[in-house]
Short mmCIF file of C-alpha atoms in Angstrom, two decimals:
data_model
loop_
_atom_site.label_atom_id
_atom_site.label_comp_id
_atom_site.label_asym_id
_atom_site.label_seq_id
_atom_site.Cartn_x
_atom_site.Cartn_y
_atom_site.Cartn_z
CA MET A 1 0.00 0.00 0.00
CA THR A 2 1.37 3.35 -1.01
CA VAL A 3 1.49 6.31 1.27
CA PHE A 4 -1.22 7.86 -0.87
CA GLU A 5 -3.46 4.80 -0.56
CA SER A 6 -2.86 4.66 3.13
CA ALA A 7 -3.74 8.33 3.48
CA ARG A 8 -6.86 7.90 1.31
CA GLN A 9 -7.94 4.94 3.42
CA ALA A 10 -7.46 6.99 6.54
CA VAL A 11 -9.44 9.88 5.06
CA ASP A 12 -12.19 7.51 3.94
CA ALA A 13 -12.40 6.01 7.41
CA TYR A 14 -12.47 9.41 8.99
CA SER A 15 -15.08 10.62 6.56
CA GLU A 16 -17.31 7.62 7.15
CA ASN A 17 -16.92 7.93 10.87
CA ALA A 18 -17.74 11.62 10.69
CA GLU A 19 -20.90 10.87 8.72
CA ALA A 20 -21.88 8.20 11.17
CA TRP A 21 -20.95 10.35 14.11
CA LYS A 22 -23.22 13.24 13.18
CA PRO A 23 -26.52 11.38 13.53
CA ASP A 24 -25.32 9.89 16.80
CA HIS A 25 -24.41 13.34 17.96
CA ASP A 26 -27.80 14.69 16.85
CA LEU A 27 -29.49 11.81 18.62
CA ALA A 28 -27.55 12.46 21.80
CA MET A 29 -28.49 16.13 21.60
CA ALA A 30 -32.13 15.21 21.05
CA CYS A 31 -31.99 12.83 24.00
CA GLY A 32 -30.61 15.63 26.15
CA GLN A 33 -33.45 17.87 25.02
CA LEU A 34 -35.96 15.16 25.88
CA GLU A 35 -34.40 14.85 29.35
CA ASP A 36 -34.79 18.62 29.81
CA LEU A 37 -38.40 18.33 28.68
CA LEU A 38 -39.11 15.50 31.13
CA LEU A 39 -37.60 17.49 33.98
CA SER A 40 -39.68 20.55 33.15
CA GLY A 41 -42.76 18.31 32.93
CA ILE A 42 -42.08 16.82 36.36
CA GLN A 43 -41.47 20.24 37.87
CA SER A 44 -44.55 21.82 36.29
CA LEU A 45 -46.75 18.98 37.57
CA ARG A 46 -45.30 19.51 41.04
CA GLU A 47 -46.23 23.18 40.76
CA ILE A 48 -49.82 22.43 39.71
CA THR A 49 -50.17 19.85 42.49
CA ALA A 50 -48.77 22.17 45.16
CA TYR A 51 -51.03 24.99 44.03
CA HIS A 52 -54.05 22.69 43.96
CA GLN A 53 -53.34 21.40 47.46
CA GLY A 54 -52.86 24.92 48.83
CA TRP A 55 -56.05 26.14 47.12
CA GLN A 56 -58.09 23.25 48.52
CA GLU A 57 -56.74 23.73 52.03
CA GLN A 58 -57.64 27.43 51.91
CA VAL A 59 -61.16 26.82 50.62
CA LEU A 60 -61.87 23.93 52.96
CA SER A 61 -60.65 25.94 55.96
CA GLY A 62 -62.78 28.93 54.95
CA GLN A 63 -59.86 31.21 54.12
CA GLN A 64 -60.94 31.42 50.47
CA GLU A 65 -64.40 31.59 48.96
CA PRO A 66 -65.42 28.55 46.88
CA ASP A 67 -64.78 29.27 43.21
CA LEU A 68 -65.87 26.86 40.50
CA ALA A 69 -63.93 28.78 37.85
CA MET A 70 -60.70 28.19 39.76
CA ASP A 71 -61.52 24.50 40.33
CA GLN A 72 -62.12 24.12 36.60
CA ALA A 73 -58.98 26.06 35.71
CA ILE A 74 -56.93 23.67 37.88
CA TRP A 75 -58.63 20.67 36.25
CA ASP A 76 -57.82 22.12 32.83
CA MET A 77 -54.17 22.60 33.81
CA TYR A 78 -53.89 18.88 34.57
CA ALA A 79 -55.56 18.10 31.23
CA TRP A 80 -53.16 20.47 29.48
CA TRP A 81 -50.23 18.73 31.16
CA LEU A 82 -51.46 15.36 29.91
CA ARG A 83 -51.90 16.51 26.31
CA PRO A 84 -48.35 15.96 24.99
CA CYS A 85 -47.77 12.80 27.03
CA THR A 86 -48.61 10.33 24.27
CA ARG A 87 -45.93 11.90 22.09
CA VAL A 88 -43.44 12.06 24.96
CA LYS A 89 -44.00 8.37 25.70
CA ARG A 90 -43.41 7.58 22.03
CA GLU A 91 -40.11 9.50 22.13
CA LEU A 92 -39.10 7.63 25.29
CA ARG A 93 -39.70 4.30 23.57
CA PHE A 94 -37.70 5.49 20.57
CA PHE A 95 -34.65 6.43 22.63
CA ALA A 96 -34.89 3.23 24.65
CA ARG A 97 -34.77 1.26 21.38
CA GLN A 98 -31.68 3.25 20.38
CA GLY A 99 -30.00 2.11 23.60
CA PHE A 100 -30.16 5.43 25.46
CA THR A 101 -30.76 5.62 29.17
CA VAL A 102 -33.01 8.66 29.44
CA GLU A 103 -32.61 10.56 32.67
CA HIS A 104 -35.87 11.40 34.54
CA ALA A 105 -37.80 8.86 32.44
CA ALA A 106 -38.84 6.67 35.38
CA GLU A 107 -39.97 9.61 37.47
CA PHE A 108 -41.86 11.08 34.54
CA ARG A 109 -43.67 7.78 33.95
CA ASP A 110 -44.58 7.64 37.66
CA CYS A 111 -45.99 11.18 37.48
CA LEU A 112 -48.00 10.32 34.40
CA GLU A 113 -49.37 7.03 35.73
CA ASN A 114 -50.27 8.57 39.10
CA LEU A 115 -52.08 11.49 37.49
CA GLN A 116 -53.99 9.20 35.13
CA ASP A 117 -54.86 6.99 38.09
CA ASP A 118 -56.01 9.97 40.19
CA ARG A 119 -58.29 11.18 37.39
CA ARG A 120 -59.72 7.78 36.51
CA GLY A 121 -63.52 7.88 36.33
CA MET A 122 -63.68 11.60 37.08
CA VAL A 123 -64.98 14.48 34.99
CA ARG A 124 -64.39 18.22 34.95
CA PRO A 125 -66.03 19.65 38.09
CA THR A 126 -69.42 21.33 37.76
CA THR A 127 -69.70 22.39 41.40
CA PRO A 128 -67.06 24.09 43.54
CA ILE A 129 -65.53 22.46 46.59
CA ARG A 130 -67.05 23.87 49.77
CA PRO A 131 -65.97 23.51 53.40
CA ILE A 132 -67.39 20.50 55.21
CA THR A 133 -69.30 21.72 58.27
CA ALA A 134 -71.25 20.41 61.24
CA ASP A 135 -74.38 20.61 59.04
CA HIS A 136 -72.94 18.01 56.68
CA VAL A 137 -72.15 15.68 59.57
CA GLN A 138 -75.57 16.15 61.10
CA ARG A 139 -77.45 15.57 57.86
CA LEU A 140 -75.46 12.46 57.02
CA ALA A 141 -75.66 11.05 60.55
CA SER A 142 -79.00 9.45 59.82
CA SER A 143 -77.84 7.98 56.52
CA SER A 144 -78.65 4.37 55.98
CA ILE A 145 -75.40 2.53 55.36
CA ASP A 146 -74.96 -1.19 55.02
CA THR A 147 -71.80 -1.36 57.14
CA SER A 148 -71.49 -5.11 56.60
CA ARG A 149 -70.37 -4.08 53.12
CA TYR A 150 -67.42 -2.37 54.78
CA ASP A 151 -66.33 -5.06 57.24
CA ASP A 152 -62.84 -5.51 55.88
CA MET B 1 -50.50 11.09 70.15
CA VAL B 2 -50.35 12.47 66.62
CA GLY B 3 -49.64 16.20 66.43
CA LYS B 4 -52.41 18.49 65.23
CA ALA B 5 -50.21 19.88 62.47
CA ALA B 6 -50.20 16.48 60.74
CA LEU B 7 -53.98 16.34 60.65
CA THR B 8 -54.54 18.40 57.52
CA VAL B 9 -57.37 18.05 55.02
CA GLY B 10 -56.73 15.05 52.83
CA ALA B 11 -54.58 13.26 55.41
CA ILE B 12 -55.32 9.54 55.64
CA VAL B 13 -55.21 8.50 59.28
CA TYR B 14 -56.09 5.53 61.46
CA VAL B 15 -58.84 6.42 63.96
CA GLU B 16 -59.90 4.23 66.85
CA ASN B 17 -63.43 3.12 67.55
CA VAL B 18 -65.30 4.48 64.54
CA GLN B 19 -69.00 3.90 65.16
CA PRO B 20 -71.38 2.57 62.52
CA PRO B 21 -74.03 5.21 61.72
CA GLN B 22 -76.88 2.97 62.93
CA GLY B 23 -75.07 2.01 66.13
CA GLY B 24 -73.28 -1.21 66.98
CA GLN B 25 -69.74 -2.30 67.49
CA GLY B 26 -67.12 0.40 66.88
CA LYS B 27 -63.99 -0.45 64.97
CA ASP B 28 -60.58 1.11 64.28
CA ARG B 29 -60.65 2.38 60.72
CA ARG B 30 -58.69 4.24 58.13
CA VAL B 31 -60.31 7.58 57.31
CA VAL B 32 -59.65 10.69 55.23
CA ILE B 33 -59.80 14.09 56.93
CA LEU B 34 -62.29 16.53 55.36
CA ARG B 35 -62.17 19.28 58.01
CA ALA B 36 -58.92 19.78 59.89
CA PRO B 37 -58.63 20.67 63.58
CA THR B 38 -57.76 24.29 64.31
CA ALA B 39 -55.90 26.13 67.06
CA ASP B 40 -59.20 26.50 68.95
CA ASP B 41 -60.82 23.21 68.05
CA ASP B 42 -59.42 19.72 68.64
CA THR B 43 -62.05 17.97 66.57
CA PHE B 44 -61.90 17.09 62.91
CA THR B 45 -64.32 15.63 60.37
CA PHE B 46 -63.59 12.51 58.37
CA ALA B 47 -65.04 10.11 55.83
CA VAL B 48 -64.43 6.38 56.35
CA ILE B 49 -62.19 4.51 53.91
CA ALA B 50 -63.14 0.94 53.06
CA THR B 51 -62.16 -1.79 50.65
CA LEU B 52 -63.84 -1.49 47.26
CA ARG B 53 -66.43 -4.24 46.75
CA GLY B 54 -66.82 -5.25 43.14
CA SER B 55 -65.15 -3.53 40.26
CA ASP B 56 -66.65 -0.04 40.50
CA PRO B 57 -67.43 2.29 43.39
CA ALA B 58 -71.07 2.74 44.42
CA LYS B 59 -72.77 6.09 43.80
CA ASP B 60 -71.90 7.37 47.26
CA GLU B 61 -68.26 6.21 47.12
CA VAL B 62 -65.10 7.70 45.62
CA ARG B 63 -62.21 5.49 44.60
CA ILE B 64 -58.85 6.28 46.24
CA PRO B 65 -55.63 5.30 44.42
CA HIS B 66 -53.76 2.25 45.67
CA LYS B 67 -50.86 0.08 44.56
CA PRO B 68 -50.69 -3.64 45.28
CA ILE B 69 -47.03 -3.48 46.29
CA HIS B 70 -45.16 -3.54 49.56
CA GLY B 71 -45.79 -0.20 51.26
CA GLY B 72 -48.75 0.52 49.00
CA ASP B 73 -49.27 3.63 46.91
CA ALA B 74 -46.49 6.14 47.56
CA GLN B 75 -48.99 8.83 48.51
CA THR B 76 -51.99 7.05 50.02
CA SER B 77 -50.15 3.97 51.37
CA LEU B 78 -53.18 1.88 50.34
CA THR B 79 -52.40 -1.61 49.08
CA ALA B 80 -55.96 -2.71 48.20
CA PRO B 81 -58.63 -1.12 45.99
CA SER B 82 -60.27 1.37 48.33
CA VAL B 83 -63.05 3.93 48.47
CA ALA B 84 -64.10 6.85 50.64
CA VAL B 85 -67.65 6.21 51.86
CA CYS B 86 -69.13 9.67 51.41
CA ARG B 87 -72.23 9.02 53.55
CA TRP B 88 -70.14 7.80 56.48
CA VAL B 89 -68.94 11.14 57.76
CA GLN B 90 -68.26 11.83 61.41
CA ASP B 91 -66.39 14.07 63.82
CA ALA B 92 -63.62 12.87 66.11
CA ASP B 93 -61.28 14.30 68.70
CA ILE B 94 -57.60 14.33 67.73
CA THR B 95 -56.82 12.01 70.66
CA ARG B 96 -58.50 9.17 68.73
CA VAL B 97 -55.95 9.31 65.91
CA GLN B 98 -53.54 6.39 66.16
CA SER B 99 -51.29 7.16 63.21
CA VAL B 100 -51.01 9.07 59.96
CA LYS B 101 -50.91 6.72 56.98
CA GLY B 102 -50.70 8.95 53.94
CA LYS B 103 -52.32 11.66 51.91
CA CYS B 104 -55.25 11.64 49.52
CA PRO B 105 -54.40 13.17 46.12
CA SER B 106 -55.95 16.62 45.70
CA ILE B 107 -58.03 15.51 42.71
CA THR B 108 -59.50 12.64 44.72
CA LEU B 109 -60.07 14.79 47.80
CA GLY B 110 -61.97 17.33 45.70
CA GLU B 111 -64.24 14.57 44.39
CA ILE B 112 -64.88 13.26 47.93
CA VAL B 113 -65.72 16.71 49.29
CA ARG B 114 -68.09 17.42 46.38
CA LYS B 115 -69.86 14.10 46.87
CA VAL B 116 -70.23 14.60 50.64
CA ASP B 117 -71.59 18.09 50.00
CA ALA B 118 -74.06 16.79 47.41
CA LEU B 119 -75.24 13.89 49.60
CA ALA B 120 -75.80 16.18 52.58
CA ARG B 121 -77.97 18.59 50.64
CA PRO B 122 -81.66 18.32 51.60
CA SER B 123 -82.63 17.66 47.98
CA ALA B 124 -80.17 14.80 47.58
CA ASP B 125 -82.05 11.62 46.84
CA GLY B 126 -78.99 9.50 46.38
#
């Protein structure tokens, strides 16, 4: 092999590697972007949940007036959070198939599954939450309940 | 005794001697707090939590998330399919709380509170 051939072989190898490297690099960049997206998803869900909990505590303790519009707005925020999740799950499967370990993926899946589980069988609220009072307890005290149904 | 600060709305706690509404033998039960005690008031209001019978909750029940794993659901600690019984609502003194078990998700708590409110309304036929 001449020096020229050897150099050409080296250039060819380099060139092929460079071509192959670029998609890998792009993929790694995309994976990093997905990880950032997952983290922001997890954090935004935490923010919604914390706000929701604080709002409920204030209403149920009488510090805030009941407000159906706010209850619905919170419900809609959860729905908005869920909207891109099908696509995000698809991307997660794609990167898993490519052999990537995607950071935050497990926590994101937990968040998603828990939220879907929490909302199962529920619909957008049509009445506001109101504080539970002595009146509620009194009115329900005479309720007829088959407690044998609840003998665990 | 469990500190008052832990007894917030949505907390799932174990309460001793919960009485059946029609009288009879009391029993220690898991409950969800719907009205928390305050600085001036040591009582709180709860709805009883029970095991779900069948595949779907009854009209006056709200399903609470569970996980059939050791330690149960990370938030509720429930290991079996469970419901809040929204007609079985009582007051208790904080001294009857044996332990805090977990927390009801806000979405679920909202549904429980709405159902209790609806069932307690004079027009409720449910």
